[in-house]
Coordinates of N, CA and C in Angstrom, one line a residue:
M1 N -62.8 45.8 57.2 CA -61.4 45.8 57.1 C -60.8 44.6 57.9
L2 N -61.3 44.5 59.2 CA -60.8 43.4 60.0 C -61.2 42.0 59.4
C3 N -62.4 41.9 58.8 CA -62.8 40.7 58.2 C -61.9 40.3 57.0
G4 N -61.5 41.3 56.2 CA -60.6 41.0 55.1 C -59.3 40.5 55.6
A5 N -58.7 41.1 56.7 CA -57.4 40.7 57.2 C -57.5 39.3 57.7
V6 N -58.6 38.9 58.4 CA -58.7 37.6 58.9 C -58.8 36.6 57.8
L7 N -59.6 36.9 56.7 CA -59.7 36.0 55.6 C -58.4 35.8 54.9
A8 N -57.6 36.9 54.7 CA -56.3 36.8 54.1 C -55.4 35.9 54.9
F9 N -55.4 36.1 56.3 CA -54.6 35.2 57.1 C -55.0 33.8 57.0
L10 N -56.3 33.5 57.1 CA -56.8 32.1 56.9 C -56.4 31.5 55.6
G11 N -56.4 32.3 54.5 CA -56.1 31.8 53.2 C -54.6 31.5 53.2
S12 N -53.7 32.3 53.8 CA -52.3 32.0 53.8 C -52.0 30.7 54.6
V13 N -52.7 30.5 55.7 CA -52.6 29.3 56.5 C -52.9 28.1 55.7
A14 N -54.0 28.2 55.0 CA -54.5 27.1 54.1 C -53.5 26.8 53.0
L15 N -52.9 27.8 52.4 CA -51.9 27.6 51.4 C -50.6 26.9 52.0
D16 N -50.2 27.3 53.2 CA -49.0 26.7 53.8 C -49.3 25.2 54.1
A17 N -50.5 24.9 54.5 CA -50.8 23.5 54.8 C -50.9 22.6 53.6
Q18 N -51.1 23.3 52.4 CA -51.2 22.5 51.2 C -49.9 22.5 50.4
Q19 N -48.8 23.0 50.9 CA -47.5 23.0 50.2 C -47.2 21.5 49.8
P20 N -46.8 21.3 48.6 CA -46.4 19.9 48.2 C -45.3 19.4 49.0
S21 N -45.3 18.1 49.4 CA -44.3 17.5 50.1 C -43.9 16.1 49.5
G22 N -42.8 15.6 49.9 CA -42.3 14.3 49.5 C -41.5 13.7 50.6
S23 N -40.9 12.6 50.2 CA -40.1 11.8 51.2 C -38.7 11.5 50.5
L24 N -37.7 11.2 51.4 CA -36.4 10.8 50.9 C -36.0 9.6 51.7
V25 N -35.7 8.5 51.0 CA -35.2 7.3 51.6 C -33.7 7.1 51.1
G26 N -32.9 6.5 51.9 CA -31.5 6.3 51.5 C -30.9 5.1 52.1
R27 N -29.9 4.6 51.5 CA -29.1 3.5 52.0 C -27.6 3.9 51.9
V28 N -26.9 3.6 53.0 CA -25.5 4.0 53.1 C -24.7 2.7 53.3
A29 N -23.6 2.6 52.5 CA -22.7 1.5 52.6 C -21.3 2.1 53.0
V30 N -20.5 1.3 53.6 CA -19.1 1.8 54.0 C -18.1 0.9 53.4
T31 N -16.9 1.5 53.1 CA -15.8 0.7 52.7 C -14.9 0.3 53.8
T32 N -14.8 1.2 54.8 CA -14.1 0.9 56.1 C -14.9 1.4 57.2
G33 N -14.7 0.9 58.4 CA -15.5 1.3 59.5 C -16.8 0.7 59.6
D34 N -17.7 1.4 60.3 CA -19.1 0.9 60.4 C -20.1 2.1 60.5
L35 N -21.3 1.8 60.7 CA -22.3 2.8 60.7 C -22.8 3.2 62.1
Q36 N -22.1 2.7 63.1 CA -22.5 3.0 64.5 C -22.4 4.5 64.7
G37 N -23.5 5.1 65.2 CA -23.5 6.5 65.4 C -23.7 7.4 64.2
A38 N -23.9 6.8 63.0 CA -24.1 7.5 61.8 C -25.4 8.3 61.8
Q39 N -25.4 9.5 61.2 CA -26.6 10.3 61.0 C -26.7 10.9 59.7
A40 N -27.9 11.0 59.2 CA -28.2 11.7 58.0 C -28.9 13.0 58.3
S41 N -28.6 14.1 57.7 CA -29.2 15.4 58.0 C -29.5 16.2 56.7
L42 N -30.4 17.1 56.9 CA -30.8 18.1 55.9 C -30.6 19.4 56.5
P43 N -29.4 20.0 56.5 CA -29.1 21.2 57.3 C -30.0 22.4 56.9
N44 N -30.4 22.5 55.7 CA -31.2 23.7 55.3 C -32.6 23.6 56.0
L45 N -33.0 22.4 56.4 CA -34.3 22.2 57.1 C -34.2 22.0 58.6
G46 N -33.0 21.8 59.0 CA -32.8 21.6 60.5 C -33.2 20.2 60.9
R47 N -33.2 19.2 59.9 CA -33.7 17.9 60.2 C -32.5 16.9 60.3
R48 N -32.6 15.9 61.2 CA -31.6 14.9 61.4 C -32.2 13.6 61.8
V49 N -31.7 12.5 61.2 CA -32.2 11.1 61.6 C -31.0 10.2 61.8
A50 N -31.2 9.2 62.6 CA -30.1 8.2 62.7 C -30.2 7.2 61.5
V51 N -29.0 6.8 61.1 CA -28.9 5.8 60.1 C -28.9 4.4 60.8
S52 N -29.7 3.5 60.3 CA -29.9 2.2 61.0 C -28.6 1.4 60.8
P53 N -28.4 0.4 61.6 CA -27.2 -0.5 61.5 C -27.1 -1.1 60.1
S54 N -28.2 -1.3 59.4 CA -28.2 -1.8 58.0 C -28.0 -0.7 57.0
G55 N -27.9 0.5 57.4 CA -27.5 1.6 56.5 C -28.7 2.4 56.0
E56 N -29.9 2.2 56.5 CA -31.1 2.8 56.0 C -31.5 4.1 56.8
F57 N -32.1 5.0 56.1 CA -32.6 6.2 56.7 C -33.8 6.7 55.9
R58 N -34.7 7.6 56.5 CA -35.8 8.1 55.9 C -36.2 9.4 56.4
F59 N -36.6 10.3 55.5 CA -37.2 11.6 55.9 C -38.6 11.7 55.2
D60 N -39.6 12.0 56.0 CA -40.9 12.2 55.5 C -41.3 13.7 55.6
D61 N -42.4 14.1 54.9 CA -42.9 15.4 54.9 C -41.9 16.5 54.6
L62 N -41.1 16.3 53.6 CA -40.1 17.3 53.2 C -40.8 18.2 52.1
P63 N -40.4 19.5 52.1 CA -40.9 20.3 51.0 C -40.3 19.9 49.7
A64 N -41.1 19.9 48.7 CA -40.6 19.5 47.4 C -39.5 20.4 47.0
G65 N -38.5 19.9 46.3 CA -37.4 20.7 45.8 C -36.0 20.2 46.1
E66 N -35.0 21.0 45.9 CA -33.6 20.6 46.0 C -33.2 20.8 47.5
H67 N -32.5 19.8 48.0 CA -32.0 19.9 49.4 C -30.5 19.3 49.4
V68 N -29.8 19.8 50.4 CA -28.4 19.2 50.6 C -28.5 18.2 51.7
L69 N -28.1 17.0 51.4 CA -28.1 15.8 52.3 C -26.6 15.6 52.8
V70 N -26.5 15.5 54.1 CA -25.2 15.2 54.7 C -25.3 13.9 55.5
V71 N -24.4 12.9 55.2 CA -24.4 11.7 56.0 C -23.0 11.6 56.7
D72 N -23.0 11.5 58.0 CA -21.8 11.5 58.8 C -21.7 10.2 59.6
S73 N -20.6 9.5 59.6 CA -20.3 8.4 60.4 C -19.0 8.6 61.1
P74 N -19.0 8.5 62.5 CA -17.7 8.7 63.2 C -16.5 7.9 62.7
S75 N -16.8 6.6 62.2 CA -15.7 5.8 61.8 C -15.5 5.6 60.3
A76 N -16.6 6.1 59.5 CA -16.5 5.8 58.1 C -16.5 7.1 57.2
G77 N -16.6 8.2 57.8 CA -16.4 9.5 57.1 C -17.8 10.2 56.8
R78 N -17.7 11.0 55.8 CA -18.8 11.9 55.5 C -19.1 12.0 54.0
A79 N -20.3 12.1 53.7 CA -20.7 12.4 52.3 C -21.7 13.5 52.2
V80 N -21.6 14.3 51.2 CA -22.5 15.5 51.0 C -23.1 15.3 49.6
R81 N -24.4 15.4 49.4 CA -25.0 15.2 48.1 C -26.2 16.2 48.0
T82 N -26.5 16.6 46.8 CA -27.7 17.4 46.5 C -28.7 16.4 46.1
V83 N -29.9 16.5 46.6 CA -31.0 15.6 46.2 C -32.2 16.4 45.9
V84 N -33.0 15.9 45.0 CA -34.3 16.6 44.6 C -35.4 15.7 45.0
V85 N -36.3 16.3 45.8 CA -37.5 15.6 46.3 C -38.7 16.0 45.5
P86 N -39.2 15.1 44.7 CA -40.4 15.5 43.9 C -41.7 15.6 44.8
A87 N -42.6 16.5 44.5 CA -43.8 16.6 45.2 C -44.6 15.3 45.1
G88 N -45.1 14.9 46.3 CA -46.0 13.7 46.3 C -45.3 12.4 46.0
E89 N -43.9 12.4 46.0 CA -43.2 11.2 45.6 C -42.1 10.9 46.6
V90 N -41.5 9.7 46.5 CA -40.4 9.3 47.3 C -39.1 9.3 46.5
A91 N -38.1 10.1 46.8 CA -36.8 10.1 46.2 C -35.9 9.1 46.9
S92 N -35.0 8.5 46.2 CA -34.1 7.6 46.9 C -32.7 7.9 46.5
I93 N -31.8 7.5 47.4 CA -30.3 7.7 47.1 C -29.5 6.6 47.8
E94 N -28.4 6.3 47.2 CA -27.5 5.3 47.7 C -26.1 6.0 47.8
L95 N -25.5 5.8 49.0 CA -24.2 6.5 49.2 C -23.2 5.5 49.7
T96 N -21.9 5.7 49.4 CA -20.9 4.9 50.0 C -19.9 5.8 50.7
L97 N -19.7 5.6 52.0 CA -18.7 6.3 52.8 C -17.4 5.6 52.8
S98 N -16.3 6.4 52.6 CA -15.0 5.9 52.6 C -14.1 6.9 53.2
R99 N -13.1 6.5 54.0 CA -12.1 7.4 54.5 C -11.0 7.5 53.6

């Protein structure tokens, strides 16, 4: 009985480790303001990264599927988009922030 429970647990751990993942890269432009302090986030995953001064950001090791992306800049505003990250691939998005 115990052996079966251990094997079931190990099987579920192996499946979790093999879940398909992908990446998301983005570029942000602004019509007014700048990107100082700008951040990109995936709230449903609790992930957040800084947007570079040139407007670029990247998330790796994301679960494949649909995610909500939020990009905030203190001086240029906010954008919210739904993105689809394909398994084993890199999705890309371009956004323009304007107040």
